[in-house]
Amino acid sequence: MTLPDTSKSAILTLAIEISNPASHPGSGGSVALATGGPFTLLAEEGVAPATFEHDDLLPAIDRLLKSAGVQRSQLADVAVSIGPGGFTSTRVACAAGKLIAEAVGATCRGVPSALVAFADDQRPHAAPGKSVAIALASKKGSAWVAILPEGTPTPAHAHAARDGRVMTAEQLAAAHPALVLADAHLDESIRAAMQIAGVPIHTPRFAANTLARVSTLLPPIDGEHLLPIYPRQPEAVTLWQQRGRG
């Protein structure tokens, strides 16, 4: 295979997608390397599930760069899927993205994970003019939901994907999505409400190659601003506040 030019004149993007490990059992996610203008995927590498003894993210990135014949110093951009997703996985992804960007002088792009799921070429599509709800981080009768109009992803979709909010089953039903993307952990009350409304639910796919492709819809940022999207206030903070009021 002949690889595209990987000189400094080519914008090389490293994409890190480990945001929602529960959505792809047996895998910790994936990383990808791509160039832009036009988009060209150079290589993609799976990330093994993390354990207490071993985290495969940085080794996977090393394998990725070696398979593409690329040096770390050639990276110009680091795209990270920032959630909502696993609390630990999104923090690890952002920390790794910051570290790599700082080391090689690259910029960063924080990409909402809902946009990655929405932009997946393999997902079912709703009818034109309808909307797609991406439901993540389901918990206690609610889920964080971003609702995007069906169509080719644009910067407006990227903005909407970041501005999701926590919804109950009733609130999501009132939004009248034509399609819901949600993993097996979706709250049963939401699943039942969608079934009553006749709205299909499909498992989202979070792939590093899709992340790399849509990352250019967002502006580059300095690594210090690369932060996860937390769907809810951490319970430890809530408890601390409750004790303070007591």
mmCIF file of C-alpha atoms in Angstrom:
data_model
loop_
_atom_site.group_PDB
_atom_site.id
_atom_site.type_symbol
_atom_site.label_atom_id
_atom_site.label_comp_id
_atom_site.label_asym_id
_atom_site.label_seq_id
_atom_site.Cartn_x
_atom_site.Cartn_y
_atom_site.Cartn_z
ATOM 1 C CA MET A 1 0.000 0.000 0.000
ATOM 2 C CA THR A 2 1.287 3.462 -0.887
ATOM 3 C CA LEU A 3 0.743 5.867 1.971
ATOM 4 C CA PRO A 4 0.001 9.564 1.432
ATOM 5 C CA ASP A 5 2.739 12.083 2.089
ATOM 6 C CA THR A 6 3.461 12.259 5.819
ATOM 7 C CA SER A 7 5.797 15.217 5.731
ATOM 8 C CA LYS A 8 5.175 18.293 7.878
ATOM 9 C CA SER A 9 3.122 19.795 5.033
ATOM 10 C CA ALA A 10 0.486 17.090 5.537
ATOM 11 C CA ILE A 11 -1.858 17.585 8.492
ATOM 12 C CA LEU A 12 -1.658 14.373 10.464
ATOM 13 C CA THR A 13 -4.414 13.694 12.980
ATOM 14 C CA LEU A 14 -4.264 11.139 15.762
ATOM 15 C CA ALA A 15 -7.765 10.132 16.859
ATOM 16 C CA ILE A 16 -8.434 8.561 20.280
ATOM 17 C CA GLU A 17 -11.811 6.872 20.754
ATOM 18 C CA ILE A 18 -12.156 4.995 24.057
ATOM 19 C CA SER A 19 -15.131 6.966 25.404
ATOM 20 C CA ASN A 20 -17.775 4.250 25.713
ATOM 21 C CA PRO A 21 -16.198 0.822 26.289
ATOM 22 C CA ALA A 22 -19.600 -0.610 27.285
ATOM 23 C CA SER A 23 -20.794 -0.093 23.705
ATOM 24 C CA HIS A 24 -18.208 -2.473 22.237
ATOM 25 C CA PRO A 25 -17.805 -5.530 24.513
ATOM 26 C CA GLY A 26 -14.414 -7.176 24.347
ATOM 27 C CA SER A 27 -12.703 -4.015 23.122
ATOM 28 C CA GLY A 28 -11.386 -0.923 24.833
ATOM 29 C CA GLY A 29 -11.960 1.213 21.748
ATOM 30 C CA SER A 30 -9.671 2.218 18.904
ATOM 31 C CA VAL A 31 -7.153 4.787 17.700
ATOM 32 C CA ALA A 32 -6.645 6.015 14.157
ATOM 33 C CA LEU A 33 -4.274 8.097 12.078
ATOM 34 C CA ALA A 34 -5.535 10.202 9.179
ATOM 35 C CA THR A 35 -4.716 13.146 6.959
ATOM 36 C CA GLY A 36 -7.099 15.862 5.867
ATOM 37 C CA GLY A 37 -7.888 17.640 2.603
ATOM 38 C CA PRO A 38 -9.214 15.194 1.395
ATOM 39 C CA PHE A 39 -9.718 12.905 4.367
ATOM 40 C CA THR A 40 -7.537 9.801 4.107
ATOM 41 C CA LEU A 41 -7.401 7.099 6.746
ATOM 42 C CA LEU A 42 -3.827 5.865 7.114
ATOM 43 C CA ALA A 43 -4.207 3.262 9.829
ATOM 44 C CA GLU A 44 -6.464 2.119 12.651
ATOM 45 C CA GLU A 45 -5.621 0.043 15.709
ATOM 46 C CA GLY A 46 -7.763 -1.630 18.351
ATOM 47 C CA VAL A 47 -7.279 -0.855 22.030
ATOM 48 C CA ALA A 48 -7.516 -3.799 24.413
ATOM 49 C CA PRO A 49 -9.864 -3.448 27.413
ATOM 50 C CA ALA A 50 -8.170 -1.788 30.359
ATOM 51 C CA THR A 51 -7.421 -3.820 33.485
ATOM 52 C CA PHE A 52 -6.044 -2.925 36.907
ATOM 53 C CA GLU A 53 -2.643 -4.134 35.742
ATOM 54 C CA HIS A 54 -2.497 -2.789 32.191
ATOM 55 C CA ASP A 55 -3.807 0.039 30.035
ATOM 56 C CA ASP A 56 -3.347 -0.506 26.313
ATOM 57 C CA LEU A 57 -3.984 3.029 25.026
ATOM 58 C CA LEU A 58 -0.396 4.278 24.709
ATOM 59 C CA PRO A 59 0.904 0.913 23.435
ATOM 60 C CA ALA A 60 -1.903 0.923 20.846
ATOM 61 C CA ILE A 61 -0.852 4.393 19.692
ATOM 62 C CA ASP A 62 2.740 3.155 19.346
ATOM 63 C CA ARG A 63 1.539 0.212 17.258
ATOM 64 C CA LEU A 64 -0.565 2.566 15.138
ATOM 65 C CA LEU A 65 2.306 4.924 14.346
ATOM 66 C CA LYS A 66 4.637 2.045 13.516
ATOM 67 C CA SER A 67 2.105 0.454 11.159
ATOM 68 C CA ALA A 68 1.774 3.745 9.268
ATOM 69 C CA GLY A 69 5.491 4.522 9.303
ATOM 70 C CA VAL A 70 4.888 7.811 11.108
ATOM 71 C CA GLN A 71 6.957 9.523 13.809
ATOM 72 C CA ARG A 72 5.293 11.168 16.809
ATOM 73 C CA SER A 73 6.886 14.466 15.829
ATOM 74 C CA GLN A 74 4.850 14.478 12.605
ATOM 75 C CA LEU A 75 1.510 14.666 14.430
ATOM 76 C CA ALA A 76 -0.175 18.041 13.999
ATOM 77 C CA ASP A 77 -3.543 17.412 15.624
ATOM 78 C CA VAL A 78 -4.918 15.119 18.343
ATOM 79 C CA ALA A 79 -8.662 14.445 18.273
ATOM 80 C CA VAL A 80 -10.247 12.950 21.379
ATOM 81 C CA SER A 81 -13.762 11.619 21.877
ATOM 82 C CA ILE A 82 -14.653 13.431 25.120
ATOM 83 C CA GLY A 83 -17.930 11.786 26.130
ATOM 84 C CA PRO A 84 -20.258 11.522 27.785
ATOM 85 C CA GLY A 85 -19.011 8.052 28.454
ATOM 86 C CA GLY A 86 -17.053 6.100 31.021
ATOM 87 C CA PHE A 87 -15.768 8.349 33.802
ATOM 88 C CA THR A 88 -12.306 6.783 33.782
ATOM 89 C CA SER A 89 -12.026 6.202 30.028
ATOM 90 C CA THR A 90 -12.809 9.802 29.072
ATOM 91 C CA ARG A 91 -10.374 11.146 31.678
ATOM 92 C CA VAL A 92 -7.624 8.795 30.456
ATOM 93 C CA ALA A 93 -8.289 9.764 26.824
ATOM 94 C CA CYS A 94 -8.109 13.487 27.561
ATOM 95 C CA ALA A 95 -4.975 13.101 29.689
ATOM 96 C CA ALA A 96 -3.265 11.096 26.947
ATOM 97 C CA GLY A 97 -4.358 13.593 24.286
ATOM 98 C CA LYS A 98 -2.979 16.503 26.299
ATOM 99 C CA LEU A 99 0.293 14.690 26.972
ATOM 100 C CA ILE A 100 0.888 13.807 23.335
ATOM 101 C CA ALA A 101 -0.115 17.247 22.044
ATOM 102 C CA GLU A 102 2.173 18.962 24.536
ATOM 103 C CA ALA A 103 5.074 16.658 23.702
ATOM 104 C CA VAL A 104 4.913 17.160 19.925
ATOM 105 C CA GLY A 105 3.501 20.699 19.736
ATOM 106 C CA ALA A 106 0.160 19.601 18.244
ATOM 107 C CA THR A 107 -3.259 21.158 18.668
ATOM 108 C CA CYS A 108 -6.222 19.273 20.129
ATOM 109 C CA ARG A 109 -9.867 18.836 19.166
ATOM 110 C CA GLY A 110 -12.409 17.711 21.735
ATOM 111 C CA VAL A 111 -15.144 15.861 19.866
ATOM 112 C CA PRO A 112 -18.461 15.029 21.564
ATOM 113 C CA SER A 113 -18.945 11.264 21.504
ATOM 114 C CA ALA A 114 -22.550 11.784 20.379
ATOM 115 C CA LEU A 115 -21.219 13.271 17.135
ATOM 116 C CA VAL A 116 -19.037 10.193 16.559
ATOM 117 C CA ALA A 117 -22.052 7.897 16.971
ATOM 118 C CA PHE A 118 -24.193 10.118 14.732
ATOM 119 C CA ALA A 119 -21.562 10.260 11.967
ATOM 120 C CA ASP A 120 -21.080 6.484 11.830
ATOM 121 C CA ASP A 121 -21.624 5.342 8.233
ATOM 122 C CA GLN A 122 -22.972 1.992 9.398
ATOM 123 C CA ARG A 123 -25.840 3.262 11.551
ATOM 124 C CA PRO A 124 -29.466 3.241 10.386
ATOM 125 C CA HIS A 125 -30.778 6.589 9.185
ATOM 126 C CA ALA A 126 -33.968 8.433 9.952
ATOM 127 C CA ALA A 127 -36.082 10.015 7.234
ATOM 128 C CA PRO A 128 -35.055 13.474 5.957
ATOM 129 C CA GLY A 129 -36.342 16.197 8.234
ATOM 130 C CA LYS A 130 -36.474 13.888 11.250
ATOM 131 C CA SER A 131 -34.149 13.803 14.238
ATOM 132 C CA VAL A 132 -31.822 11.288 15.840
ATOM 133 C CA ALA A 133 -31.396 11.082 19.614
ATOM 134 C CA ILE A 134 -28.093 9.822 20.981
ATOM 135 C CA ALA A 135 -28.679 8.663 24.568
ATOM 136 C CA LEU A 136 -25.560 8.127 26.684
ATOM 137 C CA ALA A 137 -24.669 7.748 30.363
ATOM 138 C CA SER A 138 -28.029 6.317 31.383
ATOM 139 C CA LYS A 139 -28.674 6.313 35.121
ATOM 140 C CA LYS A 140 -31.611 6.184 37.536
ATOM 141 C CA GLY A 141 -34.445 6.753 35.085
ATOM 142 C CA SER A 142 -32.651 9.270 32.878
ATOM 143 C CA ALA A 143 -29.963 9.577 30.211
ATOM 144 C CA TRP A 144 -27.830 12.336 28.733
ATOM 145 C CA VAL A 145 -29.351 12.989 25.320
ATOM 146 C CA ALA A 146 -28.231 14.979 22.277
ATOM 147 C CA ILE A 147 -30.799 15.409 19.517
ATOM 148 C CA LEU A 148 -29.452 16.040 16.021
ATOM 149 C CA PRO A 149 -31.291 16.566 12.731
ATOM 150 C CA GLU A 150 -30.734 13.749 10.259
ATOM 151 C CA GLY A 151 -28.233 14.607 7.538
ATOM 152 C CA THR A 152 -24.554 15.022 6.753
ATOM 153 C CA PRO A 153 -22.674 16.200 9.862
ATOM 154 C CA THR A 154 -21.918 19.938 9.966
ATOM 155 C CA PRO A 155 -20.469 22.311 12.575
ATOM 156 C CA ALA A 156 -24.070 22.858 13.733
ATOM 157 C CA HIS A 157 -24.341 19.137 14.437
ATOM 158 C CA ALA A 158 -21.080 19.313 16.400
ATOM 159 C CA HIS A 159 -22.493 22.154 18.503
ATOM 160 C CA ALA A 160 -25.752 20.285 19.145
ATOM 161 C CA ALA A 161 -23.845 17.127 20.050
ATOM 162 C CA ARG A 162 -22.039 19.007 22.804
ATOM 163 C CA ASP A 163 -25.152 20.700 24.154
ATOM 164 C CA GLY A 164 -27.099 17.606 25.137
ATOM 165 C CA ARG A 165 -28.847 17.383 28.489
ATOM 166 C CA VAL A 166 -30.120 14.822 30.941
ATOM 167 C CA MET A 167 -33.661 13.690 30.026
ATOM 168 C CA THR A 168 -36.263 11.397 31.518
ATOM 169 C CA ALA A 169 -38.316 8.992 29.419
ATOM 170 C CA GLU A 170 -41.158 11.509 29.264
ATOM 171 C CA GLN A 171 -38.874 14.323 28.121
ATOM 172 C CA LEU A 172 -37.301 12.221 25.395
ATOM 173 C CA ALA A 173 -40.701 11.040 24.183
ATOM 174 C CA ALA A 174 -41.848 14.668 24.002
ATOM 175 C CA ALA A 175 -38.891 15.468 21.711
ATOM 176 C CA HIS A 176 -40.276 12.988 19.110
ATOM 177 C CA PRO A 177 -37.026 11.520 17.765
ATOM 178 C CA ALA A 178 -37.347 9.176 14.797
ATOM 179 C CA LEU A 179 -34.378 7.062 15.912
ATOM 180 C CA VAL A 180 -32.491 6.518 19.165
ATOM 181 C CA LEU A 181 -28.865 5.408 19.429
ATOM 182 C CA ALA A 182 -28.249 3.871 22.852
ATOM 183 C CA ASP A 183 -26.313 0.970 24.335
ATOM 184 C CA ALA A 184 -27.607 -1.976 26.353
ATOM 185 C CA HIS A 185 -27.455 0.057 29.571
ATOM 186 C CA LEU A 186 -30.253 2.406 28.508
ATOM 187 C CA ASP A 187 -32.708 2.792 31.383
ATOM 188 C CA GLU A 188 -35.690 0.467 31.019
ATOM 189 C CA SER A 189 -38.187 3.307 31.476
ATOM 190 C CA ILE A 190 -36.707 5.087 28.444
ATOM 191 C CA ARG A 191 -36.560 1.881 26.442
ATOM 192 C CA ALA A 192 -40.217 1.162 27.226
ATOM 193 C CA ALA A 193 -41.289 4.711 26.317
ATOM 194 C CA MET A 194 -39.560 4.460 22.946
ATOM 195 C CA GLN A 195 -41.165 1.083 22.307
ATOM 196 C CA ILE A 196 -44.621 2.530 23.013
ATOM 197 C CA ALA A 197 -43.864 5.452 20.674
ATOM 198 C CA GLY A 198 -42.663 3.077 17.964
ATOM 199 C CA VAL A 199 -39.168 4.601 17.927
ATOM 200 C CA PRO A 200 -36.405 2.105 17.027
ATOM 201 C CA ILE A 201 -33.341 1.880 19.247
ATOM 202 C CA HIS A 202 -29.991 0.880 17.770
ATOM 203 C CA THR A 203 -26.620 0.324 19.403
ATOM 204 C CA PRO A 204 -24.207 3.190 18.653
ATOM 205 C CA ARG A 205 -20.767 2.548 17.218
ATOM 206 C CA PHE A 206 -17.803 4.627 18.351
ATOM 207 C CA ALA A 207 -14.932 4.258 15.868
ATOM 208 C CA ALA A 208 -11.668 6.186 15.772
ATOM 209 C CA ASN A 209 -11.812 6.498 11.970
ATOM 210 C CA THR A 210 -15.173 8.282 12.252
ATOM 211 C CA LEU A 211 -13.793 10.481 15.013
ATOM 212 C CA ALA A 212 -10.871 11.499 12.805
ATOM 213 C CA ARG A 213 -13.213 12.313 9.925
ATOM 214 C CA VAL A 214 -15.563 14.590 11.892
ATOM 215 C CA SER A 215 -12.926 16.210 14.104
ATOM 216 C CA THR A 216 -12.368 18.992 11.563
ATOM 217 C CA LEU A 217 -15.928 20.204 12.233
ATOM 218 C CA LEU A 218 -14.631 21.558 15.532
ATOM 219 C CA PRO A 219 -11.998 24.276 16.030
ATOM 220 C CA PRO A 220 -8.532 23.316 17.281
ATOM 221 C CA ILE A 221 -7.884 24.110 20.931
ATOM 222 C CA ASP A 222 -4.950 24.181 23.301
ATOM 223 C CA GLY A 223 -4.503 20.992 25.286
ATOM 224 C CA GLU A 224 -5.373 22.674 28.590
ATOM 225 C CA HIS A 225 -8.943 23.104 27.331
ATOM 226 C CA LEU A 226 -9.354 19.424 26.426
ATOM 227 C CA LEU A 227 -11.854 18.228 29.037
ATOM 228 C CA PRO A 228 -14.422 15.427 29.254
ATOM 229 C CA ILE A 229 -18.148 16.111 29.019
ATOM 230 C CA TYR A 230 -19.616 15.064 32.350
ATOM 231 C CA PRO A 231 -23.352 14.368 32.060
ATOM 232 C CA ARG A 232 -24.017 14.899 35.742
ATOM 233 C CA GLN A 233 -22.338 16.393 38.753
ATOM 234 C CA PRO A 234 -20.181 13.723 40.433
ATOM 235 C CA GLU A 235 -21.964 12.068 43.355
ATOM 236 C CA ALA A 236 -19.056 12.893 45.660
ATOM 237 C CA VAL A 237 -19.635 16.601 44.995
ATOM 238 C CA THR A 238 -23.371 16.228 45.534
ATOM 239 C CA LEU A 239 -22.830 14.489 48.873
ATOM 240 C CA TRP A 240 -20.319 17.121 49.930
ATOM 241 C CA GLN A 241 -22.787 19.893 49.127
ATOM 242 C CA GLN A 242 -25.587 18.116 50.995
ATOM 243 C CA ARG A 243 -23.417 17.737 54.066
ATOM 244 C CA GLY A 244 -22.412 21.382 53.825
ATOM 245 C CA ARG A 245 -26.049 22.469 53.816
ATOM 246 C CA GLY A 246 -26.719 20.202 56.766
#
